[in-house]
Short mmCIF file of C-alpha atoms in Angstrom, two decimals:
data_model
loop_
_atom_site.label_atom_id
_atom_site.label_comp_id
_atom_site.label_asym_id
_atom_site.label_seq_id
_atom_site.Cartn_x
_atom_site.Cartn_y
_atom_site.Cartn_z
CA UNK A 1 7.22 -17.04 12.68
CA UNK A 2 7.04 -13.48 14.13
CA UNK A 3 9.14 -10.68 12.56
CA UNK A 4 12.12 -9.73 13.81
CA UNK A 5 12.07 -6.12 15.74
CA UNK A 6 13.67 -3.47 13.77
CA UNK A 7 17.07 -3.12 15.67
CA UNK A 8 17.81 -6.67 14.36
CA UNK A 9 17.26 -5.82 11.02
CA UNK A 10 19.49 -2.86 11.65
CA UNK A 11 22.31 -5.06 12.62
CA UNK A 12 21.52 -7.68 9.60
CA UNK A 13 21.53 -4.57 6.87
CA UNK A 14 24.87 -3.83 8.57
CA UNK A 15 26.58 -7.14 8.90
CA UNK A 16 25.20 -7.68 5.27
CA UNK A 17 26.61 -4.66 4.31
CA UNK A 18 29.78 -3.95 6.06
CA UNK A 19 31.37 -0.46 5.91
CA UNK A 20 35.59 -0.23 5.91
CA UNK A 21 35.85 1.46 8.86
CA UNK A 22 33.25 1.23 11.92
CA UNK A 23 33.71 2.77 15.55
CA UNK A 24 31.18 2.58 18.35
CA UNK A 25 29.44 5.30 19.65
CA UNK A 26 27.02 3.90 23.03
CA UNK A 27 25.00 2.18 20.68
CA UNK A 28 24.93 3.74 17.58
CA UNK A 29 28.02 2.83 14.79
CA UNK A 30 30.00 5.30 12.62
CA UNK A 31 30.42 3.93 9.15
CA UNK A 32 32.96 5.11 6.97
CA UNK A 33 34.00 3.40 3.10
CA UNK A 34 35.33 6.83 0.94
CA UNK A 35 31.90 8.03 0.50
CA UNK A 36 30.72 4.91 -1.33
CA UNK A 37 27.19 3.62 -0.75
CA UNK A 38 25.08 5.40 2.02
CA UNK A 39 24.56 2.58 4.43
CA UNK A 40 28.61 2.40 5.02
CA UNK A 41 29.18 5.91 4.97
CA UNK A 42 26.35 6.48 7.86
CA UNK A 43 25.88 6.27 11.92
CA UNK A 44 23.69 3.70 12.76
CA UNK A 45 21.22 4.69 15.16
CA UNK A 46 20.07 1.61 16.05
CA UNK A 47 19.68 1.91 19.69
CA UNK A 48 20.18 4.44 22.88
CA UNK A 49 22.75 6.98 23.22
CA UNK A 50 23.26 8.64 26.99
CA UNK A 51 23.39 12.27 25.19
CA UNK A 52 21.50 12.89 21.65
CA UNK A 53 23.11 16.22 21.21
CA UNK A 54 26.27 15.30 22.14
CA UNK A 55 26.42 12.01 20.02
CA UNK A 56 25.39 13.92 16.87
CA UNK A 57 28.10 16.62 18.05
CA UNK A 58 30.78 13.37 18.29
CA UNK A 59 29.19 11.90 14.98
CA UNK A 60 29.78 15.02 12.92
CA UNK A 61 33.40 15.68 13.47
CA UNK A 62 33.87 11.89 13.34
CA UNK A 63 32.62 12.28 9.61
CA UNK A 64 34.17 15.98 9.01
CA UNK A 65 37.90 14.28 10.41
CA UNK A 66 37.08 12.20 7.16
CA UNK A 67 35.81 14.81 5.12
CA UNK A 68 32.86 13.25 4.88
CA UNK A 69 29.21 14.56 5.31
CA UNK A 70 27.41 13.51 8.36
CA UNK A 71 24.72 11.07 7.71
CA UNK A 72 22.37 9.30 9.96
CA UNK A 73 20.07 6.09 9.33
CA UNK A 74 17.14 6.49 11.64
CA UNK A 75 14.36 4.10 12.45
CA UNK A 76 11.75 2.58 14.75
CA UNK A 77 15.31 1.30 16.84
CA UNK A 78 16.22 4.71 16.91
CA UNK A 79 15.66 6.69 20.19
CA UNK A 80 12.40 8.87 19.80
CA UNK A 81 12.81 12.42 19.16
CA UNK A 82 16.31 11.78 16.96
CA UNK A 83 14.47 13.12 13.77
CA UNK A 84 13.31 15.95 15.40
CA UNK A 85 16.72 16.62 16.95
CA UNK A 86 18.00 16.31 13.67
CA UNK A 87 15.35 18.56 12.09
CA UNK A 88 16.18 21.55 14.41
CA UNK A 89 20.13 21.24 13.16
CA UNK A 90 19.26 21.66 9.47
CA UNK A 91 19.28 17.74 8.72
CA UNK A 92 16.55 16.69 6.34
CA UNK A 93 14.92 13.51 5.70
CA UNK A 94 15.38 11.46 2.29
CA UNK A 95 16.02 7.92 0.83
CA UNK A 96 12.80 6.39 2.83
CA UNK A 97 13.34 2.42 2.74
CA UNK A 98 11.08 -0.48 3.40
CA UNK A 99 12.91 -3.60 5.02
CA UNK A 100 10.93 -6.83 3.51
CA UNK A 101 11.44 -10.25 4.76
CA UNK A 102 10.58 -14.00 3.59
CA UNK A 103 10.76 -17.44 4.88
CA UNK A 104 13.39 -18.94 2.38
CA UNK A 105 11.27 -22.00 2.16
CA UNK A 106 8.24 -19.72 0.71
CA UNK A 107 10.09 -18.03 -1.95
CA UNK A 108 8.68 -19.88 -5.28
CA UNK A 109 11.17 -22.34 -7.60
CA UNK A 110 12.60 -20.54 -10.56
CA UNK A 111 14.08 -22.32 -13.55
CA UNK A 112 18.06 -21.86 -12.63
CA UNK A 113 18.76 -22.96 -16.23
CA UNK A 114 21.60 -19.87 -17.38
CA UNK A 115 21.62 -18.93 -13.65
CA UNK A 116 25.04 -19.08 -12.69
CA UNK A 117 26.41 -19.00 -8.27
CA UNK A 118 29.61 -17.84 -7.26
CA UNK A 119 31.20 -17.73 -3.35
CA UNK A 120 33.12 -14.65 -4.96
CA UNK A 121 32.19 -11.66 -7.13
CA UNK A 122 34.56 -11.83 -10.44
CA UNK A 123 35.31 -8.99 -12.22
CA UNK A 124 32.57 -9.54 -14.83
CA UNK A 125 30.33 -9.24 -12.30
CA UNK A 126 31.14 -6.50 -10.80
CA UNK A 127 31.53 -4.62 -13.86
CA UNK A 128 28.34 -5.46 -14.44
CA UNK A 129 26.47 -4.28 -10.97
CA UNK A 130 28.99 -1.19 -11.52
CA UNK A 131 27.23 -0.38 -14.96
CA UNK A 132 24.07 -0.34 -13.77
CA UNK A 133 24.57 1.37 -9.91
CA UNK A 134 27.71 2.66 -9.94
CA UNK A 135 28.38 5.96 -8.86
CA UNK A 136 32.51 7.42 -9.58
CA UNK A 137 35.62 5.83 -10.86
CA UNK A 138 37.73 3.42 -10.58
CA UNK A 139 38.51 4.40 -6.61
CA UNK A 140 35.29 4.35 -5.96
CA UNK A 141 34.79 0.42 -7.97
CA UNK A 142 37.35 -0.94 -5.83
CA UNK A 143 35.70 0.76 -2.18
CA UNK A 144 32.62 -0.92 -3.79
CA UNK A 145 34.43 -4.10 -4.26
CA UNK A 146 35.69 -4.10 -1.27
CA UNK A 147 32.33 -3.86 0.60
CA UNK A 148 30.82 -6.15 -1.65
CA UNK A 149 33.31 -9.14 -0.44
CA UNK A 150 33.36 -7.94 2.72
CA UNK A 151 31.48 -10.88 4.26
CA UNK A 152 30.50 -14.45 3.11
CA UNK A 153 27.94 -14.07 0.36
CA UNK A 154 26.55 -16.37 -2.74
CA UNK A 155 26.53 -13.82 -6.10
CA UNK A 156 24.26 -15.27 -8.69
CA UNK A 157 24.45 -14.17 -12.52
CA UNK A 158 22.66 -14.77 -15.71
CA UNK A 159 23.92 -14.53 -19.20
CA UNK A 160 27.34 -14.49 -20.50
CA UNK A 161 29.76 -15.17 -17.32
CA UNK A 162 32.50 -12.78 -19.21
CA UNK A 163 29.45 -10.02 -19.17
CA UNK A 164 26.87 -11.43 -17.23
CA UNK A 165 23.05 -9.64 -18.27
CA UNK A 166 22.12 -9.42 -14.39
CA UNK A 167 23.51 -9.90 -11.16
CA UNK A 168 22.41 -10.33 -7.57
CA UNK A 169 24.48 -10.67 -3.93
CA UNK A 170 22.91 -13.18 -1.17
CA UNK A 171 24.97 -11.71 1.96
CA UNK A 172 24.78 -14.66 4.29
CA UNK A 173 24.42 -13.78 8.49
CA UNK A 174 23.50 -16.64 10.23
CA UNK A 175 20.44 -18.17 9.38
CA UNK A 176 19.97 -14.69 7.71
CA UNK A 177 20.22 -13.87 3.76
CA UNK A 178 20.45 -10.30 2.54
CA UNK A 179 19.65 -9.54 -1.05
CA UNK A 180 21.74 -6.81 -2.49
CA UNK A 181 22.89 -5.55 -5.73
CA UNK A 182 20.30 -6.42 -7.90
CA UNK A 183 21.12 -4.63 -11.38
CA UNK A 184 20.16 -5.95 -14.56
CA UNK A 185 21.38 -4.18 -17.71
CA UNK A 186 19.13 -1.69 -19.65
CA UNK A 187 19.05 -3.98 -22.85
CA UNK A 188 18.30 -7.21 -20.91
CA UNK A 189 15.18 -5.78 -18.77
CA UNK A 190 11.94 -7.54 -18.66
CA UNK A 191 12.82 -10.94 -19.13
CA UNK A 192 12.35 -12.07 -15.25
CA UNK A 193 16.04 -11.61 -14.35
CA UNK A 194 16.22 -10.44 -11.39
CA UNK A 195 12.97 -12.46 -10.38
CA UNK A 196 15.21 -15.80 -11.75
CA UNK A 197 18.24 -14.36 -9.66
CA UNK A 198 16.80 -14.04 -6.00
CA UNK A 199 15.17 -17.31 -6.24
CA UNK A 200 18.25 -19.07 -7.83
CA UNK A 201 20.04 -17.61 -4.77
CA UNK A 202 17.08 -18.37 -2.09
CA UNK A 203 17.71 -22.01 -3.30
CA UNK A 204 21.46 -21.89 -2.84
CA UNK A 205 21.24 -20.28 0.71
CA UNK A 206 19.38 -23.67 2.02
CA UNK A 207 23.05 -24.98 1.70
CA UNK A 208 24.42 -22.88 3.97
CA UNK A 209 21.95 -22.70 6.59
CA UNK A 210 19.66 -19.83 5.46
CA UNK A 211 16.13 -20.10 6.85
CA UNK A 212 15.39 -16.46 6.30
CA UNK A 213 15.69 -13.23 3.56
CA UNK A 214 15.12 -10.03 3.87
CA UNK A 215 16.24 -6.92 1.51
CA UNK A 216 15.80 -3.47 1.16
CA UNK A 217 14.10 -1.35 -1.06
CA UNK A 218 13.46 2.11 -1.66
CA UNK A 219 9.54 2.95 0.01
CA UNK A 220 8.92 4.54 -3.24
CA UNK A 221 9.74 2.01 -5.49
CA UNK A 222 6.59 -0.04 -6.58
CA UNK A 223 8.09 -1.88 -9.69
CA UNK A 224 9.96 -3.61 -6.96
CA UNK A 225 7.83 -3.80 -4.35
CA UNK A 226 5.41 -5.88 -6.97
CA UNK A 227 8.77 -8.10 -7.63
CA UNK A 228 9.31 -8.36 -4.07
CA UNK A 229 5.45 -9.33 -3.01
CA UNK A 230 5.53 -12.05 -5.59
CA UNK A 231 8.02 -13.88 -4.07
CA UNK A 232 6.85 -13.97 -0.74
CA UNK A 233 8.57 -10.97 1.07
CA UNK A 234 6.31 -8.71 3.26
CA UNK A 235 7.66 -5.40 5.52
CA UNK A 236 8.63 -5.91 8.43
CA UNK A 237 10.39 -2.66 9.26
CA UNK A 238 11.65 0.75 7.45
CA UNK A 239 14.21 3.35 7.89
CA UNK A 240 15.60 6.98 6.27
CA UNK A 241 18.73 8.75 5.98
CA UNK A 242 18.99 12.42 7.36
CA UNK A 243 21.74 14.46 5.73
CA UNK A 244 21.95 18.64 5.64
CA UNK A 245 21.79 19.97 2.28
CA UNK A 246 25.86 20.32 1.00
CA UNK A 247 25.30 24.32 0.86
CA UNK A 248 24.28 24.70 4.62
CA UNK A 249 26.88 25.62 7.31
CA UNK A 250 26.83 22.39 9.86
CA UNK A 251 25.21 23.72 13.43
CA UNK A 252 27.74 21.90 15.27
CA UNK A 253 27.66 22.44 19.42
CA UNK A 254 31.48 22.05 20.97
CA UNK A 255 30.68 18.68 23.48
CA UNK A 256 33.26 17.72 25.96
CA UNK A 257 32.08 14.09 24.74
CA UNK A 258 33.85 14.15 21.57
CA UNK A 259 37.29 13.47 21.77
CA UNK A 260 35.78 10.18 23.12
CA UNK A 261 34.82 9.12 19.53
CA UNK A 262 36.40 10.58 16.62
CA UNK A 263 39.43 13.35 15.51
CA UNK A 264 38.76 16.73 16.10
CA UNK A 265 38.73 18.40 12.66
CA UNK A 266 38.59 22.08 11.72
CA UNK A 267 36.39 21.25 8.46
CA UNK A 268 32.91 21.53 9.17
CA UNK A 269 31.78 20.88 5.72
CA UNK A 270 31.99 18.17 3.83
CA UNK A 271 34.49 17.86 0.97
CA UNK A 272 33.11 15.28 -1.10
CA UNK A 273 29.65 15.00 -2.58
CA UNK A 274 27.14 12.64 -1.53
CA UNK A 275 26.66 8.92 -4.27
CA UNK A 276 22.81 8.97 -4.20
CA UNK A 277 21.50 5.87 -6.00
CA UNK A 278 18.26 4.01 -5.82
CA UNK A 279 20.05 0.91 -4.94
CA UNK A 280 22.60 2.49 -2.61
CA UNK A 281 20.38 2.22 0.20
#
């Protein structure tokens, strides 16, 4: 079966991921959750825009009304020349990630035995994937949780159930499943939990009409891209975020376009840092 093009698995990453608040923008999406995570706190570019300039002018006080720094995911779905647009305004590349996809039906058996599925995240599981990725307080846990149950997903976990040793999400699109939040405790690590988890939950999904997976993983990242290969997954696409550096002054160009899409704002610099985590992507 031929790979899906990469505005698809865009939208998938998206839906799988859902940010708080989204508005459109032509094509592109504005994503905003508090700052938590960078895929719901990002534009989407995937897809044209009449005007570049004035879309990135539109997306940054659409982020600064929020006090938020403006971020953009770009990729092969993105329109050519948006990196280099980017580039001249002081934005810099970082967080490169490889989409992989599977046929569920490929991914090998596991032994569920200790594997535990769940329609709903409980709060031993989440306190788990919080230990392990979590990036803030308590605000910040319940944005996360709130993302995390945003959509219909299976959460697997092994060990304990009141402090489960791993943890994985299945975010379920269609005939689409999304791995995410994969975090296994320091002290529990090489003992083939996560391998156990995403197969446990491949095998769950054929309930619900999964047919095909696909995750994300940072490009850099070969521990899991080893994982990943072993269970069938190849890439099929990639993408990066482009953020400017919190001590530069944003180059913003006044745009007619803008009151179209977000508040005007007199900040023009973020007030809140920027959650960077390997599995934040």
């Amino acid at each position: 079966m031929p790979d899906p093009d990469a505005a698809t698995l865009d939208r998938l990453a998206d839906r799988g991921w859902p940010a708080l608040e989204r508005e459109p923008l032509d094509a592109w999406t504005l994503r905003a959750s508090s700052g938590v995570t960078n895929r719901a706190n990002s534009a989407l570019t995937a897809g044209p825009v009449a005007d570049p300039c004035a879309a990135v002018d539109a997306a940054e006080h659409w982020y600064a009304a929020r006090s938020l720094p403006a971020v953009f995911q770009v990729s092969p779905a993105s329109a050519p020349g948006l990196g280099a647009l980017l580039a001249a305004r002081g934005y810099r590349e970082h967080s490169q990630t490889d989409i992989l996809v599977a046929e569920r039906a490929g991914v090998p058996p596991v032994d569920g035995d200790g594997i535990r599925i769940d329609g709903e995240p409980g709060e031993a599981w989440i306190g788990t994937w919080w230990s392990v990725d979590g990036r803030g307080g308590e605000a910040e846990r319940a944005v996360a949780a709130r993302i995390l149950t945003g959509g219909p997903a299976l959460y697997a976990s092994a060990g304990d159930p009141a402090a489960p040793d791993a943890v994985a999400r299945l975010a379920l699109v269609g005939e689409w499943g999304g791995l995410f939040a994969v975090a296994t405790r320091p002290e529990a690590r090489r003992r083939g939990l996560a391998r156990a988890l995403a197969g446990a939950l491949a095998a769950a999904a054929a309930g619900h009409g999964v047919e095909r997976l696909w995750l994300q993983v940072l490009a850099g990242n070969a521990a899991a891209h080893a994982l990943y290969a072993s269970l069938g997954f190849r890439r099929a696409s990639g993408y990066a975020y482009w953020s400017r550096p919190l001590d530069q002054p944003p180059k913003i160009a006044r745009s007619s376009s803008i009151g179209a899409f977000g508040r005007r704002s007199s900040n023009t610099r973020p007030l809140v840092s920027w959650p960077v985590s390997a599995s934040w992507v």
